mmCIF file of C-alpha atoms in Angstrom:
data_model
loop_
_atom_site.group_PDB
_atom_site.id
_atom_site.type_symbol
_atom_site.label_atom_id
_atom_site.label_comp_id
_atom_site.label_asym_id
_atom_site.label_seq_id
_atom_site.Cartn_x
_atom_site.Cartn_y
_atom_site.Cartn_z
ATOM 1 C CA ILE A 1 -12.532 20.960 8.494
ATOM 2 C CA ALA A 2 -13.261 18.042 10.819
ATOM 3 C CA ALA A 3 -14.669 16.988 14.184
ATOM 4 C CA PRO A 4 -13.837 13.856 16.227
ATOM 5 C CA GLY A 5 -16.664 11.885 14.606
ATOM 6 C CA THR A 6 -15.942 12.984 11.043
ATOM 7 C CA ARG A 7 -15.376 10.002 8.741
ATOM 8 C CA ILE A 8 -12.054 9.935 6.908
ATOM 9 C CA GLU A 9 -10.489 7.352 4.605
ATOM 10 C CA ASP A 10 -7.462 5.320 5.597
ATOM 11 C CA LEU A 11 -6.753 3.917 2.141
ATOM 12 C CA PRO A 12 -3.779 3.930 -0.248
ATOM 13 C CA ARG A 13 -3.410 7.447 -1.607
ATOM 14 C CA ARG A 14 -0.864 9.337 -3.676
ATOM 15 C CA PHE A 15 -0.103 13.038 -3.240
ATOM 16 C CA ALA A 16 1.865 13.885 -6.389
ATOM 17 C CA SER A 17 5.044 11.812 -5.879
ATOM 18 C CA TYR A 18 4.388 11.234 -2.160
ATOM 19 C CA ARG A 19 2.650 8.016 -1.151
ATOM 20 C CA PRO A 20 2.390 7.609 2.651
ATOM 21 C CA GLU A 21 1.787 4.282 4.342
ATOM 22 C CA ASN A 22 0.847 3.274 7.849
ATOM 23 C CA PHE A 23 3.540 1.981 10.180
ATOM 24 C CA ASP A 24 2.258 -1.590 9.920
ATOM 25 C CA ARG A 25 1.758 -1.318 6.122
ATOM 26 C CA THR A 26 -1.984 -2.013 6.433
ATOM 27 C CA PHE A 27 -5.050 0.195 5.962
ATOM 28 C CA ARG A 28 -8.294 0.334 7.977
ATOM 29 C CA GLY A 29 -10.674 1.771 5.402
ATOM 30 C CA GLU A 30 -13.129 4.392 6.657
ATOM 31 C CA VAL A 31 -12.463 5.541 10.220
ATOM 32 C CA THR A 32 -13.330 8.537 12.370
ATOM 33 C CA VAL A 33 -10.872 11.354 12.935
ATOM 34 C CA ALA A 34 -10.709 10.317 16.609
ATOM 35 C CA GLU A 35 -9.801 6.726 15.702
ATOM 36 C CA ALA A 36 -7.184 7.917 13.228
ATOM 37 C CA LEU A 37 -5.466 9.999 15.919
ATOM 38 C CA GLN A 38 -5.723 7.357 18.644
ATOM 39 C CA HIS A 39 -4.155 4.688 16.406
ATOM 40 C CA SER A 40 -1.592 6.935 14.681
ATOM 41 C CA LEU A 41 -2.907 6.333 11.170
ATOM 42 C CA ASN A 42 -0.682 8.097 8.670
ATOM 43 C CA VAL A 43 -2.823 8.632 5.581
ATOM 44 C CA PRO A 44 -5.577 10.494 7.506
ATOM 45 C CA ALA A 45 -2.886 12.718 9.069
ATOM 46 C CA VAL A 46 -1.541 13.620 5.624
ATOM 47 C CA LEU A 47 -5.071 14.204 4.324
ATOM 48 C CA ALA A 48 -5.710 16.644 7.185
ATOM 49 C CA LEU A 49 -2.436 18.500 6.591
ATOM 50 C CA ASP A 50 -3.192 18.682 2.872
ATOM 51 C CA ARG A 51 -6.392 20.577 3.722
ATOM 52 C CA ILE A 52 -4.559 22.969 6.058
ATOM 53 C CA GLY A 53 -1.388 23.406 3.988
ATOM 54 C CA PRO A 54 2.078 22.331 5.170
ATOM 55 C CA ARG A 55 3.632 25.790 4.899
ATOM 56 C CA ARG A 56 0.811 27.371 6.868
ATOM 57 C CA PHE A 57 1.169 24.678 9.531
ATOM 58 C CA ALA A 58 4.965 25.107 9.733
ATOM 59 C CA ALA A 59 4.545 28.885 10.012
ATOM 60 C CA SER A 60 2.100 28.394 12.889
ATOM 61 C CA LEU A 61 4.637 26.258 14.754
ATOM 62 C CA THR A 62 7.293 28.940 14.269
ATOM 63 C CA ALA A 63 4.906 31.645 15.514
ATOM 64 C CA ALA A 64 4.229 29.523 18.593
ATOM 65 C CA GLY A 65 7.953 29.502 19.407
ATOM 66 C CA VAL A 66 8.914 26.075 18.072
ATOM 67 C CA ASP A 67 12.390 25.859 16.541
ATOM 68 C CA ALA A 68 11.290 23.465 13.803
ATOM 69 C CA ARG A 69 14.160 22.172 11.673
ATOM 70 C CA MET A 70 13.761 21.144 8.091
ATOM 71 C CA PRO A 71 15.964 18.505 6.401
ATOM 72 C CA ALA A 72 19.480 19.641 5.545
ATOM 73 C CA ALA A 73 18.895 19.731 1.782
ATOM 74 C CA ALA A 74 19.239 23.250 0.416
ATOM 75 C CA ASP A 75 15.891 23.061 -1.369
ATOM 76 C CA ALA A 76 14.013 21.559 1.576
ATOM 77 C CA LYS A 77 10.625 23.179 2.114
ATOM 78 C CA ALA A 78 7.638 22.407 4.273
ATOM 79 C CA SER A 79 5.854 19.500 2.622
ATOM 80 C CA LEU A 80 3.183 16.974 3.499
ATOM 81 C CA ALA A 81 5.911 14.745 4.951
ATOM 82 C CA ILE A 82 5.999 16.898 8.103
ATOM 83 C CA ALA A 83 2.702 15.244 9.119
ATOM 84 C CA LEU A 84 4.694 12.033 9.640
ATOM 85 C CA GLY A 85 7.876 13.343 11.224
ATOM 86 C CA GLY A 86 9.573 15.041 8.275
ATOM 87 C CA ILE A 87 10.503 17.974 10.510
ATOM 88 C CA GLY A 88 12.872 18.145 13.476
ATOM 89 C CA LEU A 89 11.538 18.924 16.956
ATOM 90 C CA THR A 90 13.344 18.732 20.285
ATOM 91 C CA ALA A 91 12.027 17.389 23.567
ATOM 92 C CA ARG A 92 11.677 21.032 24.670
ATOM 93 C CA ASP A 93 9.499 21.763 21.642
ATOM 94 C CA LEU A 94 7.258 18.794 22.403
ATOM 95 C CA ALA A 95 7.010 19.742 26.080
ATOM 96 C CA MET A 96 5.993 23.291 25.174
ATOM 97 C CA LEU A 97 3.399 22.138 22.629
ATOM 98 C CA TYR A 98 1.814 19.516 24.892
ATOM 99 C CA THR A 99 1.778 21.944 27.812
ATOM 100 C CA GLY A 100 0.032 24.372 25.486
ATOM 101 C CA LEU A 101 -2.624 21.751 24.786
ATOM 102 C CA ALA A 102 -3.119 21.345 28.531
ATOM 103 C CA ARG A 103 -3.452 25.148 28.807
ATOM 104 C CA GLY A 104 -6.288 25.313 26.307
ATOM 105 C CA GLY A 105 -4.183 26.113 23.234
ATOM 106 C CA ASP A 106 -1.947 28.876 24.659
ATOM 107 C CA MET A 107 1.676 28.125 23.775
ATOM 108 C CA ALA A 108 4.333 29.755 25.957
ATOM 109 C CA PRO A 109 8.118 29.267 26.297
ATOM 110 C CA LEU A 110 9.257 26.960 29.079
ATOM 111 C CA ILE A 111 10.610 28.646 32.207
ATOM 112 C CA TRP A 112 13.680 26.967 33.663
ATOM 113 C CA SER A 113 14.247 28.739 36.978
ATOM 114 C CA ASP A 114 12.163 30.202 39.804
ATOM 115 C CA ASP A 115 13.230 33.793 39.154
ATOM 116 C CA ALA A 116 12.955 33.698 35.365
ATOM 117 C CA GLU A 117 10.192 35.515 33.548
ATOM 118 C CA ALA A 118 8.483 34.530 30.338
ATOM 119 C CA ALA A 119 10.311 36.098 27.404
ATOM 120 C CA LEU A 120 7.228 36.164 25.190
ATOM 121 C CA PRO A 121 3.494 36.282 25.863
ATOM 122 C CA PRO A 122 1.526 33.101 25.140
ATOM 123 C CA TYR A 123 0.624 32.433 21.521
ATOM 124 C CA ARG A 124 -2.863 31.127 20.772
ATOM 125 C CA LEU A 125 -2.231 28.177 18.439
ATOM 126 C CA LEU A 126 -5.580 26.419 18.879
ATOM 127 C CA THR A 127 -8.960 27.298 20.297
ATOM 128 C CA SER A 128 -9.950 25.998 23.713
ATOM 129 C CA GLU A 129 -12.742 24.015 22.027
ATOM 130 C CA SER A 130 -10.253 22.267 19.717
ATOM 131 C CA THR A 131 -7.849 21.464 22.543
ATOM 132 C CA SER A 132 -10.696 20.111 24.657
ATOM 133 C CA ARG A 133 -11.650 17.748 21.857
ATOM 134 C CA LEU A 134 -8.031 16.695 21.302
ATOM 135 C CA THR A 135 -7.594 16.031 25.013
ATOM 136 C CA SER A 136 -10.707 13.864 25.099
ATOM 137 C CA ILE A 137 -9.525 11.876 22.070
ATOM 138 C CA MET A 138 -6.015 11.294 23.414
ATOM 139 C CA ARG A 139 -7.294 10.299 26.854
ATOM 140 C CA GLN A 140 -9.172 7.458 25.189
ATOM 141 C CA ALA A 141 -6.192 6.165 23.199
ATOM 142 C CA PRO A 142 -5.315 2.484 23.823
ATOM 143 C CA ALA A 143 -3.424 2.152 27.105
ATOM 144 C CA PRO A 144 -0.072 0.312 27.294
ATOM 145 C CA ALA A 145 -0.114 -3.451 27.766
ATOM 146 C CA GLY A 146 -1.085 -4.404 31.309
ATOM 147 C CA ARG A 147 -2.831 -1.097 32.019
ATOM 148 C CA SER A 148 -6.561 -0.750 32.515
ATOM 149 C CA PRO A 149 -8.280 2.269 30.944
ATOM 150 C CA ALA A 150 -8.102 5.246 33.314
ATOM 151 C CA PHE A 151 -11.882 5.683 33.395
ATOM 152 C CA LEU A 152 -12.180 2.342 35.242
ATOM 153 C CA SER A 153 -10.369 3.745 38.279
ATOM 154 C CA ARG A 154 -11.137 6.904 40.222
ATOM 155 C CA ARG A 155 -7.503 7.328 41.259
ATOM 156 C CA ALA A 156 -5.817 6.724 37.912
ATOM 157 C CA PRO A 157 -4.423 9.887 36.282
ATOM 158 C CA GLN A 158 -6.368 11.016 33.212
ATOM 159 C CA ILE A 159 -3.491 11.126 30.726
ATOM 160 C CA ALA A 160 -3.862 12.549 27.225
ATOM 161 C CA PHE A 161 -0.960 11.036 25.315
ATOM 162 C CA LYS A 162 0.591 10.334 21.940
ATOM 163 C CA THR A 163 3.519 8.171 20.849
ATOM 164 C CA GLY A 164 5.908 8.357 17.922
ATOM 165 C CA THR A 165 8.712 6.406 16.286
ATOM 166 C CA SER A 166 11.237 8.071 13.996
ATOM 167 C CA TYR A 167 12.508 6.692 10.718
ATOM 168 C CA GLY A 168 14.728 3.637 11.147
ATOM 169 C CA TYR A 169 13.722 3.126 14.817
ATOM 170 C CA ARG A 170 16.211 5.765 15.969
ATOM 171 C CA ASP A 171 13.849 7.560 18.345
ATOM 172 C CA ALA A 172 10.962 6.302 20.448
ATOM 173 C CA TRP A 173 8.808 9.076 21.895
ATOM 174 C CA ALA A 174 5.872 9.409 24.236
ATOM 175 C CA ALA A 175 4.357 12.722 25.306
ATOM 176 C CA GLY A 176 1.368 13.314 27.534
ATOM 177 C CA TYR A 177 -0.284 15.609 30.017
ATOM 178 C CA THR A 178 -2.757 15.701 32.879
ATOM 179 C CA GLU A 179 -4.317 18.686 34.629
ATOM 180 C CA ASP A 180 -1.113 19.136 36.639
ATOM 181 C CA TYR A 181 1.851 17.909 34.607
ATOM 182 C CA THR A 182 3.286 17.436 31.141
ATOM 183 C CA VAL A 183 5.769 14.588 30.619
ATOM 184 C CA VAL A 184 7.914 13.840 27.563
ATOM 185 C CA ILE A 185 9.874 10.594 27.273
ATOM 186 C CA TRP A 186 12.583 9.847 24.703
ATOM 187 C CA ALA A 187 14.134 6.401 24.395
ATOM 188 C CA GLY A 188 16.969 5.556 22.049
ATOM 189 C CA ASN A 189 20.716 5.206 21.669
ATOM 190 C CA PRO A 190 22.716 8.394 22.407
ATOM 191 C CA ASN A 191 24.773 7.885 19.252
ATOM 192 C CA GLY A 192 21.667 7.801 17.070
ATOM 193 C CA THR A 193 21.981 4.186 15.976
ATOM 194 C CA PRO A 194 18.721 2.288 15.349
ATOM 195 C CA ARG A 195 16.977 -0.014 17.792
ATOM 196 C CA PRO A 196 15.108 -2.250 15.329
ATOM 197 C CA GLY A 197 11.566 -3.062 16.371
ATOM 198 C CA ILE A 198 11.416 -0.674 19.352
ATOM 199 C CA THR A 199 8.535 1.753 18.887
ATOM 200 C CA GLY A 200 7.356 4.675 20.964
ATOM 201 C CA ARG A 201 4.487 2.585 22.250
ATOM 202 C CA GLU A 202 6.784 -0.224 23.426
ATOM 203 C CA GLY A 203 9.917 1.695 24.365
ATOM 204 C CA ALA A 204 8.624 4.977 25.849
ATOM 205 C CA LEU A 205 4.923 4.794 26.722
ATOM 206 C CA PRO A 206 5.242 2.382 29.702
ATOM 207 C CA LEU A 207 7.792 4.736 31.266
ATOM 208 C CA LEU A 208 5.511 7.716 30.670
ATOM 209 C CA PHE A 209 2.747 6.014 32.664
ATOM 210 C CA ASP A 210 5.224 5.048 35.409
ATOM 211 C CA VAL A 211 6.320 8.677 35.759
ATOM 212 C CA PHE A 212 2.727 9.871 36.039
ATOM 213 C CA ASP A 213 2.066 7.201 38.669
ATOM 214 C CA ARG A 214 4.867 8.607 40.803
ATOM 215 C CA LEU A 215 3.832 12.201 40.222
ATOM 216 C CA GLN A 216 0.388 11.381 41.611
ATOM 217 C CA ALA A 217 1.963 11.223 45.063
ATOM 218 C CA PHE A 218 3.270 14.801 44.678
ATOM 219 C CA PRO A 219 0.406 17.180 43.824
ATOM 220 C CA PRO A 220 1.898 20.532 42.803
ATOM 221 C CA ALA A 221 2.015 22.978 45.686
ATOM 222 C CA ALA A 222 2.047 25.963 43.330
ATOM 223 C CA PRO A 223 2.133 26.570 39.587
ATOM 224 C CA GLY A 224 5.500 25.628 38.183
ATOM 225 C CA VAL A 225 6.639 23.604 41.204
ATOM 226 C CA VAL A 226 7.889 20.183 40.095
ATOM 227 C CA PRO A 227 8.936 17.633 42.723
ATOM 228 C CA GLU A 228 12.090 15.575 42.556
ATOM 229 C CA ILE A 229 11.142 11.922 42.233
ATOM 230 C CA ASP A 230 13.139 8.724 42.149
ATOM 231 C CA LEU A 231 12.833 7.165 38.705
ATOM 232 C CA ILE A 232 15.396 4.421 39.291
ATOM 233 C CA SER A 233 12.628 1.985 40.182
ATOM 234 C CA CYS A 234 10.528 2.772 37.099
ATOM 235 C CA THR A 235 9.857 -0.227 34.933
ATOM 236 C CA ALA A 236 12.341 -0.412 32.086
ATOM 237 C CA PRO A 237 10.944 -1.486 28.702
ATOM 238 C CA ARG A 238 11.990 -5.010 27.915
ATOM 239 C CA ARG A 239 12.788 -6.316 24.512
ATOM 240 C CA ARG A 240 11.194 -9.556 23.495
#
């Protein structure tokens, strides 16, 4: 359907009664698929899902082991809105999916203890070629304020990452992975009340990069070994 350099339109578009907009209510015109993903452009995401089919996509997530939750309405079905967050995922789901991207497209349940065994074999959600392209795109996404691009430093972790902000500013997310680790950050109020103006990029992404900085000092000794690190000193996002 598309490659990173494929041109796609970021313009006002209506899908039956559904008319998605970008977060900042502006449109960029013709962009590449890579640019659309790096800058979280909504209309291109919906266009891509329209080609794939929302029900097919939702079924693929279920087959991969994701406990995707549709809205509570009795007639709720997979629709194009799931491209923009119209489906419920947990931090565990995101961690499993992003780890699967780091593993070349093989999705496997998370293992929570040393003596536990995987309940299910890995599920091939994407090809290794597709995941390689996605990783390259997300590694080149705009870094948080005050951070230089990773390619300018030999020691900086090569992080493939994505951010998200739920409806009404209730959840700010950042998820990313390197060759060694996957990290998922959620920022928000425990009672679910909004934090107006706080996006995933502002409220979660700086912490994601801080965690990866600290993990760099603890290379994994063996697969599955995660060190305990002190996060108290991590930079807290400040509201301006």
